[in-house]
XYZ file of C-alpha atoms in Angstrom:
667
model
C -45.803 16.320 -22.802
C -44.899 18.305 -19.689
C -42.894 16.919 -16.783
C -43.391 17.771 -13.135
C -41.282 17.680 -10.017
C -37.536 18.060 -9.557
C -36.302 15.031 -11.424
C -32.499 15.502 -11.634
C -30.677 15.326 -14.961
C -26.976 15.666 -15.788
C -25.363 17.691 -18.569
C -24.977 14.487 -20.591
C -28.692 13.712 -20.254
C -29.602 17.266 -21.283
C -27.435 16.825 -24.368
C -29.304 13.610 -25.277
C -32.673 15.306 -24.763
C -31.696 18.228 -27.006
C -29.896 16.050 -29.549
C -26.629 17.991 -29.297
C -23.143 17.442 -27.941
C -22.298 18.025 -24.315
C -20.070 20.978 -25.243
C -23.118 22.785 -26.669
C -24.976 22.405 -23.358
C -21.974 23.785 -21.471
C -21.973 26.765 -23.830
C -25.681 27.363 -23.225
C -25.085 27.291 -19.508
C -22.227 29.803 -19.786
C -23.826 32.184 -22.267
C -27.436 32.288 -21.077
C -28.253 33.716 -17.671
C -31.703 32.148 -17.981
C -30.317 28.589 -18.071
C -31.646 26.613 -15.066
C -29.571 26.731 -11.911
C -28.020 23.642 -10.403
C -30.188 21.693 -7.941
C -27.680 19.012 -6.937
C -24.547 17.134 -7.794
C -21.165 18.851 -7.702
C -19.449 21.666 -9.568
C -17.848 19.047 -11.793
C -20.979 16.902 -12.235
C -23.938 19.254 -11.719
C -27.558 18.170 -11.827
C -30.551 20.221 -12.939
C -34.327 20.005 -12.673
C -35.780 18.132 -15.650
C -38.928 20.270 -15.585
C -36.903 23.506 -15.663
C -34.604 22.175 -18.379
C -37.540 21.124 -20.541
C -39.190 24.523 -20.163
C -35.944 26.330 -21.001
C -35.383 24.172 -24.093
C -38.940 24.835 -25.254
C -38.678 28.583 -24.635
C -35.450 28.720 -26.627
C -36.692 26.599 -29.538
C -34.383 23.659 -28.951
C -36.923 20.817 -28.748
C -38.365 20.994 -32.259
C -36.933 17.664 -33.507
C -36.645 15.620 -30.321
C -38.990 12.739 -29.507
C -40.754 12.896 -26.173
C -39.312 9.528 -25.111
C -35.967 11.268 -24.381
C -37.781 13.254 -21.701
C -39.413 10.118 -20.319
C -36.344 8.114 -19.386
C -34.923 10.419 -16.643
C -38.283 10.241 -14.893
C -38.324 6.440 -15.003
C -34.773 6.434 -13.667
C -35.798 8.816 -10.869
C -38.338 6.288 -9.577
C -35.476 4.832 -7.559
C -34.740 1.141 -7.568
C -34.133 -1.112 -10.523
C -37.297 -3.069 -9.760
C -39.573 -0.016 -9.530
C -38.457 1.408 -12.854
C -38.525 -2.023 -14.550
C -42.069 -2.772 -13.395
C -43.183 0.712 -14.461
C -41.764 0.249 -17.980
C -43.480 -3.139 -18.271
C -46.761 -1.634 -17.142
C -46.379 1.220 -19.643
C -45.975 -1.343 -22.430
C -49.083 -3.162 -21.187
C -51.126 0.036 -21.412
C -49.668 0.996 -24.801
C -51.104 -2.205 -26.275
C -54.371 -2.159 -24.297
C -55.378 1.411 -23.379
C -58.343 0.300 -21.265
C -56.617 -2.591 -19.551
C -56.423 -2.640 -15.792
C -53.053 -2.308 -14.141
C -51.102 -5.564 -14.041
C -48.751 -4.142 -11.371
C -50.816 -3.249 -8.318
C -47.668 -2.373 -6.342
C -46.822 0.666 -8.514
C -46.549 3.963 -6.667
C -48.773 6.915 -7.532
C -45.910 8.646 -9.388
C -45.118 5.457 -11.302
C -48.782 5.134 -12.252
C -48.891 8.684 -13.616
C -45.652 8.094 -15.515
C -46.875 4.862 -17.101
C -50.020 6.667 -18.281
C -47.898 9.358 -19.951
C -45.586 6.744 -21.485
C -48.568 4.770 -22.804
C -50.044 7.893 -24.388
C -46.704 8.756 -25.982
C -46.234 5.189 -27.211
C -49.609 5.189 -28.918
C -48.674 8.395 -30.781
C -45.003 7.692 -31.570
C -45.097 3.903 -31.878
C -45.735 1.546 -28.985
C -43.040 -1.022 -29.687
C -40.361 1.572 -30.526
C -41.117 3.484 -27.317
C -41.004 0.327 -25.204
C -37.758 -0.876 -26.809
C -36.188 2.546 -26.202
C -37.109 2.513 -22.502
C -36.077 -1.140 -22.107
C -32.680 -0.510 -23.724
C -32.011 2.496 -21.474
C -33.001 0.403 -18.451
C -30.682 -2.427 -19.471
C -27.791 -0.001 -20.086
C -28.294 1.603 -16.677
C -28.273 -1.747 -14.858
C -25.855 -3.613 -17.139
C -23.606 -4.651 -14.232
C -26.499 -6.228 -12.330
C -28.020 -8.151 -15.218
C -26.840 -10.884 -17.543
C -28.503 -10.747 -20.945
C -28.044 -12.852 -24.075
C -26.942 -10.723 -27.062
C -29.438 -11.037 -29.953
C -26.890 -12.623 -32.379
C -26.064 -15.318 -29.817
C -29.746 -15.874 -29.056
C -30.482 -16.327 -32.767
C -27.572 -18.774 -33.116
C -28.800 -20.844 -30.166
C -32.312 -21.042 -31.601
C -30.970 -22.149 -34.995
C -28.762 -24.789 -33.379
C -31.682 -26.205 -31.388
C -33.957 -26.333 -34.419
C -31.249 -28.029 -36.468
C -30.333 -30.562 -33.751
C -33.916 -31.612 -33.068
C -35.089 -34.964 -34.414
C -38.791 -35.818 -34.686
C -39.055 -38.991 -32.628
C -42.004 -40.366 -34.558
C -41.135 -40.054 -38.237
C -37.448 -39.249 -38.221
C -37.654 -35.786 -39.749
C -38.220 -32.243 -38.596
C -41.784 -31.427 -39.560
C -43.716 -28.269 -38.713
C -45.772 -29.682 -35.850
C -49.038 -28.001 -35.015
C -48.201 -28.153 -31.312
C -44.585 -26.975 -31.509
C -43.385 -25.841 -28.072
C -40.346 -23.792 -27.024
C -39.220 -23.225 -23.426
C -36.798 -20.847 -21.690
C -36.612 -21.673 -17.960
C -34.478 -18.628 -16.997
C -35.676 -16.025 -19.480
C -34.497 -12.723 -17.985
C -35.972 -9.962 -20.143
C -36.784 -12.401 -22.950
C -33.889 -12.237 -25.423
C -33.769 -16.016 -25.998
C -37.533 -16.412 -26.031
C -37.892 -13.640 -28.623
C -35.217 -15.305 -30.773
C -37.092 -18.615 -30.564
C -40.221 -16.944 -31.937
C -38.311 -15.280 -34.772
C -36.430 -18.426 -35.795
C -39.478 -20.694 -35.633
C -40.884 -18.753 -38.582
C -44.411 -19.726 -39.618
C -44.851 -22.454 -37.001
C -47.828 -22.246 -34.698
C -45.852 -21.896 -31.491
C -46.477 -22.307 -27.791
C -43.813 -20.318 -25.949
C -43.233 -21.031 -22.264
C -40.805 -19.054 -20.113
C -39.915 -18.722 -16.465
C -38.097 -16.020 -14.502
C -37.750 -15.697 -10.730
C -37.190 -11.900 -10.738
C -40.617 -10.203 -10.958
C -39.362 -7.095 -12.785
C -37.493 -9.160 -15.386
C -40.498 -11.441 -15.836
C -42.765 -8.420 -16.360
C -40.411 -6.932 -18.968
C -40.122 -10.290 -20.742
C -43.905 -10.560 -20.838
C -44.156 -7.068 -22.337
C -41.476 -7.760 -24.956
C -42.993 -11.094 -25.998
C -46.441 -9.553 -26.250
C -45.106 -7.235 -28.970
C -43.333 -10.158 -30.680
C -46.543 -12.177 -30.517
C -48.400 -9.463 -32.422
C -46.381 -10.438 -35.509
C -46.424 -14.235 -35.124
C -48.800 -17.089 -34.430
C -47.671 -17.691 -30.851
C -49.277 -18.437 -27.505
C -47.109 -17.171 -24.656
C -47.042 -18.040 -20.972
C -44.520 -16.352 -18.639
C -44.281 -17.666 -15.072
C -42.649 -15.795 -12.200
C -40.872 -18.530 -10.262
C -37.536 -20.194 -9.546
C -37.517 -22.956 -12.168
C -35.238 -25.234 -10.138
C -37.016 -24.905 -6.775
C -40.629 -24.552 -7.898
C -40.882 -25.630 -11.525
C -44.117 -24.129 -12.909
C -44.049 -26.424 -15.954
C -43.611 -29.806 -14.287
C -44.516 -32.536 -16.748
C -44.422 -30.212 -19.776
C -42.264 -31.366 -22.690
C -40.930 -28.971 -25.330
C -39.493 -29.419 -28.806
C -36.651 -27.009 -28.078
C -35.331 -25.513 -24.838
C -32.976 -22.520 -24.745
C -31.321 -21.502 -21.494
C -28.758 -18.969 -20.257
C -28.857 -19.814 -16.530
C -27.307 -17.914 -13.618
C -23.688 -18.988 -13.027
C -21.851 -20.021 -9.866
C -24.840 -19.930 -7.505
C -24.205 -22.074 -4.430
C -27.673 -21.549 -2.976
C -29.594 -23.198 -5.817
C -31.622 -25.647 -3.744
C -29.189 -28.513 -3.197
C -30.726 -29.686 0.107
C -34.427 -29.478 -0.735
C -33.978 -30.943 -4.230
C -31.743 -33.896 -3.270
C -34.385 -36.485 -4.259
C -35.764 -34.626 -7.288
C -36.693 -36.901 -10.193
C -34.979 -34.617 -12.717
C -31.516 -35.846 -11.636
C -31.498 -38.911 -13.893
C -27.766 -38.460 -14.502
C -26.904 -37.968 -10.843
C -27.434 -35.435 -8.051
C -25.538 -32.278 -9.033
C -22.893 -31.405 -6.411
C -23.528 -28.231 -4.443
C -20.745 -26.550 -6.442
C -22.229 -27.546 -9.824
C -25.542 -25.652 -10.175
C -25.024 -25.454 -13.940
C -25.360 -29.255 -14.180
C -28.691 -28.935 -12.382
C -29.836 -26.587 -15.153
C -28.568 -29.007 -17.814
C -30.677 -31.820 -16.349
C -33.645 -29.479 -15.910
C -33.467 -28.725 -19.650
C -33.299 -32.439 -20.510
C -36.279 -33.177 -18.256
C -38.395 -30.798 -20.325
C -37.515 -32.108 -23.789
C -39.822 -34.230 -25.905
C -38.268 -37.415 -27.354
C -35.837 -36.181 -29.988
C -36.132 -32.604 -28.741
C -33.010 -30.423 -28.536
C -31.752 -27.962 -25.956
C -28.920 -25.398 -26.028
C -27.449 -24.077 -22.780
C -24.887 -21.299 -22.205
C -22.311 -22.436 -19.632
C -19.016 -21.214 -18.182
C -16.009 -23.205 -19.482
C -15.153 -24.723 -16.094
C -18.295 -26.906 -16.231
C -16.638 -28.927 -18.999
C -13.703 -30.017 -16.834
C -14.385 -29.594 -13.103
C -13.674 -32.783 -11.196
C -16.910 -32.598 -9.204
C -19.055 -32.941 -12.330
C -17.231 -35.732 -14.159
C -19.746 -38.494 -13.268
C -22.673 -36.483 -14.590
C -20.730 -35.526 -17.734
C -19.924 -39.199 -18.259
C -23.585 -40.168 -17.976
C -24.621 -37.395 -20.367
C -22.138 -38.683 -22.937
C -22.964 -42.395 -22.563
C -26.682 -41.824 -23.024
C -26.213 -39.497 -25.997
C -27.781 -36.570 -24.119
C -24.725 -34.345 -24.651
C -24.223 -34.231 -28.403
C -21.906 -31.258 -28.907
C -19.943 -28.543 -27.089
C -19.107 -25.236 -28.785
C -16.434 -22.945 -27.315
C -17.368 -19.309 -28.050
C -14.953 -16.382 -28.398
C -14.546 -14.111 -25.358
C -17.006 -11.232 -25.575
C -19.899 -13.340 -26.877
C -21.940 -12.724 -23.699
C -21.464 -11.727 -20.081
C -18.979 -12.214 -18.492
C -17.206 -10.859 -21.572
C -13.694 -11.845 -20.490
C -14.565 -15.583 -20.514
C -14.790 -18.023 -23.432
C -18.287 -19.343 -22.720
C -19.588 -22.618 -24.121
C -22.783 -23.837 -25.729
C -23.827 -27.369 -24.744
C -26.084 -28.992 -27.336
C -28.400 -31.504 -25.675
C -30.888 -33.977 -27.093
C -33.432 -36.241 -25.465
C -33.482 -39.864 -26.636
C -35.883 -40.259 -29.558
C -38.489 -43.008 -29.835
C -40.706 -44.472 -32.500
C -39.732 -46.319 -35.676
C -37.504 -43.476 -36.913
C -35.572 -43.151 -33.661
C -31.932 -42.120 -33.917
C -29.648 -44.315 -31.756
C -27.312 -42.618 -29.272
C -24.123 -41.419 -30.956
C -20.796 -43.115 -30.363
C -18.985 -39.805 -30.334
C -19.438 -36.161 -29.413
C -18.870 -33.165 -31.646
C -16.485 -30.581 -30.161
C -16.247 -27.193 -31.863
C -13.661 -24.510 -31.053
C -14.903 -21.156 -32.381
C -12.680 -18.981 -30.195
C -10.705 -17.729 -33.208
C -13.641 -15.544 -34.268
C -12.896 -12.950 -31.578
C -12.211 -9.394 -32.766
C -8.523 -9.191 -31.906
C -6.975 -5.744 -31.741
C -10.224 -3.772 -32.107
C -12.621 -1.984 -29.788
C -15.694 -3.347 -31.530
C -17.853 -5.304 -29.064
C -18.497 -8.994 -29.535
C -17.012 -11.494 -31.986
C -17.310 -11.580 -35.795
C -20.920 -12.716 -35.480
C -21.643 -13.509 -39.127
C -18.489 -15.613 -39.558
C -19.012 -17.262 -36.169
C -22.602 -18.242 -36.958
C -21.678 -19.611 -40.393
C -18.839 -21.690 -38.953
C -20.799 -23.145 -36.021
C -23.887 -24.006 -38.052
C -21.702 -25.571 -40.741
C -19.954 -27.745 -38.141
C -23.213 -28.828 -36.497
C -24.721 -29.898 -39.812
C -22.567 -33.029 -39.388
C -24.058 -33.834 -35.967
C -25.717 -37.103 -37.062
C -23.870 -37.558 -40.352
C -20.558 -39.249 -39.543
C -19.449 -39.354 -43.177
C -19.781 -35.599 -43.635
C -16.492 -33.686 -43.400
C -15.937 -31.123 -40.667
C -14.439 -27.620 -40.978
C -11.123 -26.910 -39.269
C -11.754 -26.297 -35.590
C -14.410 -29.000 -35.241
C -13.741 -32.654 -34.428
C -15.666 -35.823 -33.599
C -14.240 -37.424 -30.463
C -15.112 -41.087 -29.736
C -16.778 -41.673 -26.391
C -14.060 -44.159 -25.442
C -11.575 -41.293 -25.604
C -13.777 -38.882 -23.651
C -14.798 -41.311 -20.885
C -11.461 -41.299 -19.062
C -10.700 -40.270 -15.484
C -11.364 -36.588 -16.237
C -14.272 -36.672 -18.736
C -13.100 -33.280 -20.003
C -15.227 -32.003 -22.897
C -13.344 -28.723 -23.431
C -13.162 -28.346 -27.245
C -9.703 -26.741 -27.292
C -8.209 -29.852 -25.713
C -9.070 -31.890 -28.808
C -9.115 -29.346 -31.640
C -5.797 -27.543 -31.072
C -4.109 -29.598 -33.791
C -6.844 -28.850 -36.317
C -7.283 -25.093 -36.044
C -5.127 -24.015 -38.977
C -7.050 -21.632 -41.227
C -8.166 -22.801 -44.643
C -6.679 -21.419 -47.825
C -9.725 -19.212 -48.341
C -9.494 -17.853 -44.790
C -5.788 -17.107 -45.261
C -6.459 -15.344 -48.551
C -9.196 -13.235 -46.955
C -6.937 -12.292 -44.049
C -4.070 -11.357 -46.409
C -6.506 -9.172 -48.363
C -7.719 -7.504 -45.163
C -4.119 -6.844 -44.095
C -3.314 -5.468 -47.545
C -6.234 -3.030 -47.313
C -5.170 -2.020 -43.817
C -1.571 -1.421 -44.900
C -2.729 0.618 -47.902
C -4.727 2.836 -45.586
C -1.740 3.150 -43.266
C 0.470 4.191 -46.179
C -2.007 6.887 -47.181
C -2.226 8.167 -43.601
C 1.560 8.132 -43.317
C 1.821 10.155 -46.543
C -0.552 12.810 -45.222
C 1.177 12.991 -41.856
C 4.611 13.199 -43.493
C 3.508 16.372 -45.262
C 3.052 18.253 -41.998
C 5.328 21.279 -41.754
C 7.096 22.329 -38.542
C 8.733 25.612 -37.595
C 11.323 24.452 -35.056
C 12.657 27.973 -34.551
C 9.322 29.322 -33.404
C 8.975 29.030 -29.661
C 5.455 28.780 -28.275
C 4.616 29.662 -24.698
C 3.084 26.999 -22.505
C 1.045 26.974 -19.326
C 0.920 24.356 -16.584
C -2.158 22.309 -15.750
C -2.108 23.801 -12.267
C -2.429 27.302 -13.708
C -5.243 26.194 -16.010
C -7.107 24.859 -12.967
C -6.679 28.205 -11.178
C -7.926 30.042 -14.276
C -11.064 27.870 -14.425
C -10.186 26.437 -17.846
C -10.433 22.906 -16.480
C -11.099 20.936 -13.310
C -8.782 18.237 -11.972
C -9.845 15.214 -9.933
C -7.520 12.519 -8.616
C -8.662 8.886 -8.710
C -8.762 7.011 -5.427
C -9.121 3.545 -4.018
C -12.870 2.723 -3.990
C -14.566 2.743 -0.625
C -14.967 -0.668 0.980
C -18.331 -2.109 1.831
C -21.062 -4.373 0.483
C -22.933 -3.291 -2.630
C -26.371 -2.029 -1.650
C -29.407 -3.515 -3.449
C -30.261 -1.470 -6.528
C -26.793 0.060 -6.781
C -25.441 0.869 -10.222
C -22.030 -0.624 -10.959
C -19.453 1.030 -13.219
C -16.149 -0.330 -14.572
C -13.066 0.349 -12.425
C -9.869 1.279 -14.306
C -6.493 0.963 -12.559
C -2.851 1.484 -13.518
C -2.450 -2.306 -13.517
C -5.160 -2.517 -16.187
C -3.286 -0.012 -18.354
C -0.138 -2.104 -18.065
C -1.997 -5.192 -19.373
C -4.525 -4.555 -22.147
C -6.155 -1.330 -20.954
C -9.500 -2.993 -20.232
C -11.060 -2.365 -16.795
C -10.757 -5.629 -14.866
C -13.180 -4.815 -12.065
C -16.318 -2.896 -11.211
C -17.549 -0.808 -8.298
C -20.808 0.741 -7.118
C -21.129 4.404 -8.091
C -21.527 5.480 -4.463
C -18.207 3.806 -3.605
C -16.287 5.456 -6.458
C -14.955 8.901 -5.477
C -14.012 9.811 -9.072
C -15.855 8.749 -12.223
C -14.670 9.727 -15.703
C -17.454 10.510 -18.143
C -17.427 10.731 -21.924
C -15.383 13.737 -23.037
C -13.155 13.864 -19.944
C -9.388 13.741 -20.426
C -7.864 10.890 -18.397
C -4.182 10.957 -17.453
C -2.132 8.113 -15.966
C 0.181 9.788 -13.459
C 2.922 7.166 -13.210
C 6.051 7.081 -15.402
C 5.794 3.435 -16.529
C 2.201 3.840 -17.722
C 2.144 7.555 -18.575
C -0.456 8.446 -21.182
C -3.373 10.819 -21.713
C -6.527 10.307 -23.747
C -10.091 11.518 -24.221
C -12.453 9.076 -22.536
C -15.008 7.746 -25.052
C -16.575 4.799 -23.217
C -19.209 4.472 -20.482
C -18.767 6.177 -17.101
C -15.689 4.603 -15.496
C -14.331 4.829 -11.948
C -10.654 5.772 -11.705
C -8.261 4.134 -9.282
C -5.183 5.681 -7.628
C -2.675 7.539 -9.858
C -5.305 8.171 -12.535
C -6.710 11.676 -13.045
C -9.806 13.088 -14.736
C -9.611 16.539 -16.326
C -12.815 18.218 -17.493
C -12.365 21.229 -19.752
C -14.392 24.393 -20.150
C -15.216 23.999 -23.873
C -15.196 27.785 -24.274
C -11.496 27.825 -23.390
C -10.009 24.430 -24.202
C -10.456 21.661 -26.762
C -10.355 18.283 -24.965
C -8.454 16.517 -27.774
C -5.966 19.362 -27.981
C -5.406 19.090 -24.235
C -4.996 15.294 -24.319
C -2.536 15.541 -27.206
C -0.370 18.107 -25.449
C -0.383 16.197 -22.174
C 0.503 12.869 -23.821
C 3.838 14.129 -25.224
C 6.590 11.847 -23.813
C 8.799 14.866 -23.175
C 5.998 16.357 -21.101
C 5.820 13.261 -18.904
C 9.596 13.177 -18.490
C 9.889 16.766 -17.304
C 6.987 16.390 -14.867
C 8.178 13.046 -13.445
C 10.365 12.528 -10.395
C 12.739 10.185 -12.337
C 13.448 8.084 -9.275
C 12.264 4.848 -10.902
C 9.808 3.496 -13.467
C 7.132 3.509 -10.762
C 7.710 7.217 -10.045
C 4.751 9.513 -10.156
C 4.111 12.296 -12.631
C 3.115 15.644 -11.137
C -0.017 16.311 -13.198
C -0.100 19.994 -12.282
C 3.363 20.483 -13.816
C 2.380 19.090 -17.228
C 2.517 21.802 -19.883
C -0.079 22.838 -22.471
C 0.429 25.130 -25.455
C -1.114 28.577 -25.077
C -3.257 28.945 -28.181
C -6.616 30.561 -28.970
C -9.505 28.120 -29.108
C -9.848 28.450 -32.892
C -6.190 27.420 -33.385
C -6.476 24.486 -30.981
C -8.816 22.662 -33.385
C -6.080 22.285 -36.022
C -3.773 20.688 -33.472
C -6.626 18.537 -32.187
C -7.230 17.227 -35.718
C -3.598 16.184 -36.115
C -3.558 14.579 -32.665
C -6.687 12.633 -33.674
C -5.062 11.502 -36.949
C -1.939 10.374 -35.099
C -4.053 8.404 -32.620
C -5.921 6.682 -35.453
C -2.620 5.923 -37.203
C -1.175 4.408 -34.016
C -4.285 2.269 -33.402
C -4.318 0.925 -36.952
C -0.595 0.299 -36.817
C -1.107 -1.798 -33.671
C -3.972 -3.670 -35.336
C -1.796 -4.387 -38.362
C 0.915 -5.698 -36.051
C -1.495 -8.095 -34.328
C -2.901 -9.290 -37.641
C 0.546 -9.653 -39.174
C 1.910 -11.715 -36.289
C -1.148 -13.971 -36.420
C -0.722 -14.483 -40.157
C 2.958 -15.318 -39.809
C 2.142 -17.832 -37.068
C -0.545 -19.514 -39.179
C 1.651 -19.727 -42.265
C 4.608 -21.126 -40.305
C 2.332 -23.828 -38.865
C 1.163 -24.759 -42.362
C 4.725 -24.825 -43.677
C 5.897 -26.978 -40.764
C 3.101 -29.430 -41.588
C 4.300 -29.700 -45.205
C 1.407 -27.753 -46.667
C 3.328 -25.884 -49.385
C 2.059 -26.534 -52.919
C 4.779 -27.314 -55.475
């Protein structure tokens, strides 16, 4: 496959295409005069022509093991807007599956049409579904700040909950109906809908989905077409706003899964005031999520079950108490599950799953419950680690175990789950927040305590072994090494230095890519970026491999950035090394020395600044820097595990003290 035109690619993208590290690409650029010249960007973040890069890699024998899809993505990204590239990827998938099919996206540009043809050809040779999933994942990663997706483990859990909560209204059991129907009224790119197909197993399934964004709807259609190739499923994807113009009016489904948009004030309050779906009351303008809840209920068959992802405030906001009360009294709201932070976007919030069920009919009908099941699963967060998401396997086991008791009042509940009588819930607040009722029942079981003690024991054993190795390091305190300042290294071209700044003000333009924004205040809390900013408004963005330094005494530290591109606020600095002269980890280790920060600080107060250019770095040949870099890396790992052990140890002590105070000691 040959590319055309001047599609720009960065050093990081070249590294992905060639399957090497970014340092290797920098070395190629320095050592080979034939390496393509820069066509854009800056000295620090240069951009090159994709066509020239591909030709150079081919001429130098560096493309022998790389799939052509790596060369495809930069060209899709270069199409411009999120919508253009999304529609082009969906069309490519359409042509991969049906080579002679006519275009389903008449609005594609000529370049997009040529690109989809190439992608379709590549997909048919390298695997259609794998090629589509690769392009879709890159698209989602690029636009992660503009989109809200449902992680596959959460989607699978929601589908299992719905299938387990459903009651066949005619014979009282869950049979494999021939006309089984699943619905997702806000499907995005189809994560929940795909999970519904997978979890329904060998059922003959009708899958209905709706999405108001044309590019998302097209991608969902493409994804579900591949899923449908492996299952007995009939799929219909509608492009519409499900609240304003419901394309499935009158349709009833066995299960409905929904992760609706949050906090939207313009959801159709005025034009939908007399809508027949509001059987539990007209949702206030400020409660669009309760409109989605009633939309889900309106589409359930008798005994059908729905699961909706909601922000925690919906469970307690004063404006929605009347609707919550009606949902409880009629048995429509059967359970609320509080998820750990990080389960889905927004990751800083403990989202909730509301388990809904339509009243069943027929001789085997289940009467409305006299209580609601509240489940607090927030303890399954990954405390003290950088791993994304909760402990999914443990979380799923716990939630499904708790919900097995949904209609079985004599079945015991695990700690963290409680049945609350409706008389207790239907007070002036009608607050269904699980933590309000389960806080006294969240002590870990004996098995959980034993497992945690074992995990801590393993962690401490590893720490002891690391401490032993580190204690064997030898030091020659009489040998004085020369050092050089960061300012001199900048002058010598060994590294570049960029100072973070306050992001530029202004509205985010449509199609803009957002990146996390890291500030000194974030470092003083938990180190997690608390905001985001459009790339065009961020003067300085740290990329993977850059050394980031906090230039203020109270938060002074230096580290090698490993995460996604991140904008840096004031008093944060990005240093990018020339890999032929400096090892990034060696540099970060030298800069992070507390004595280094003290001598470069102004010492006026804890908020004093550190003069980054005065920070000192050992003068060592590149081959000797690697030994120091290895020790710095070991020390960093030791410190991180030590902090994790501290968090785990404090949690264990707290749990055991609670059990002791409750008289739980065995004699």
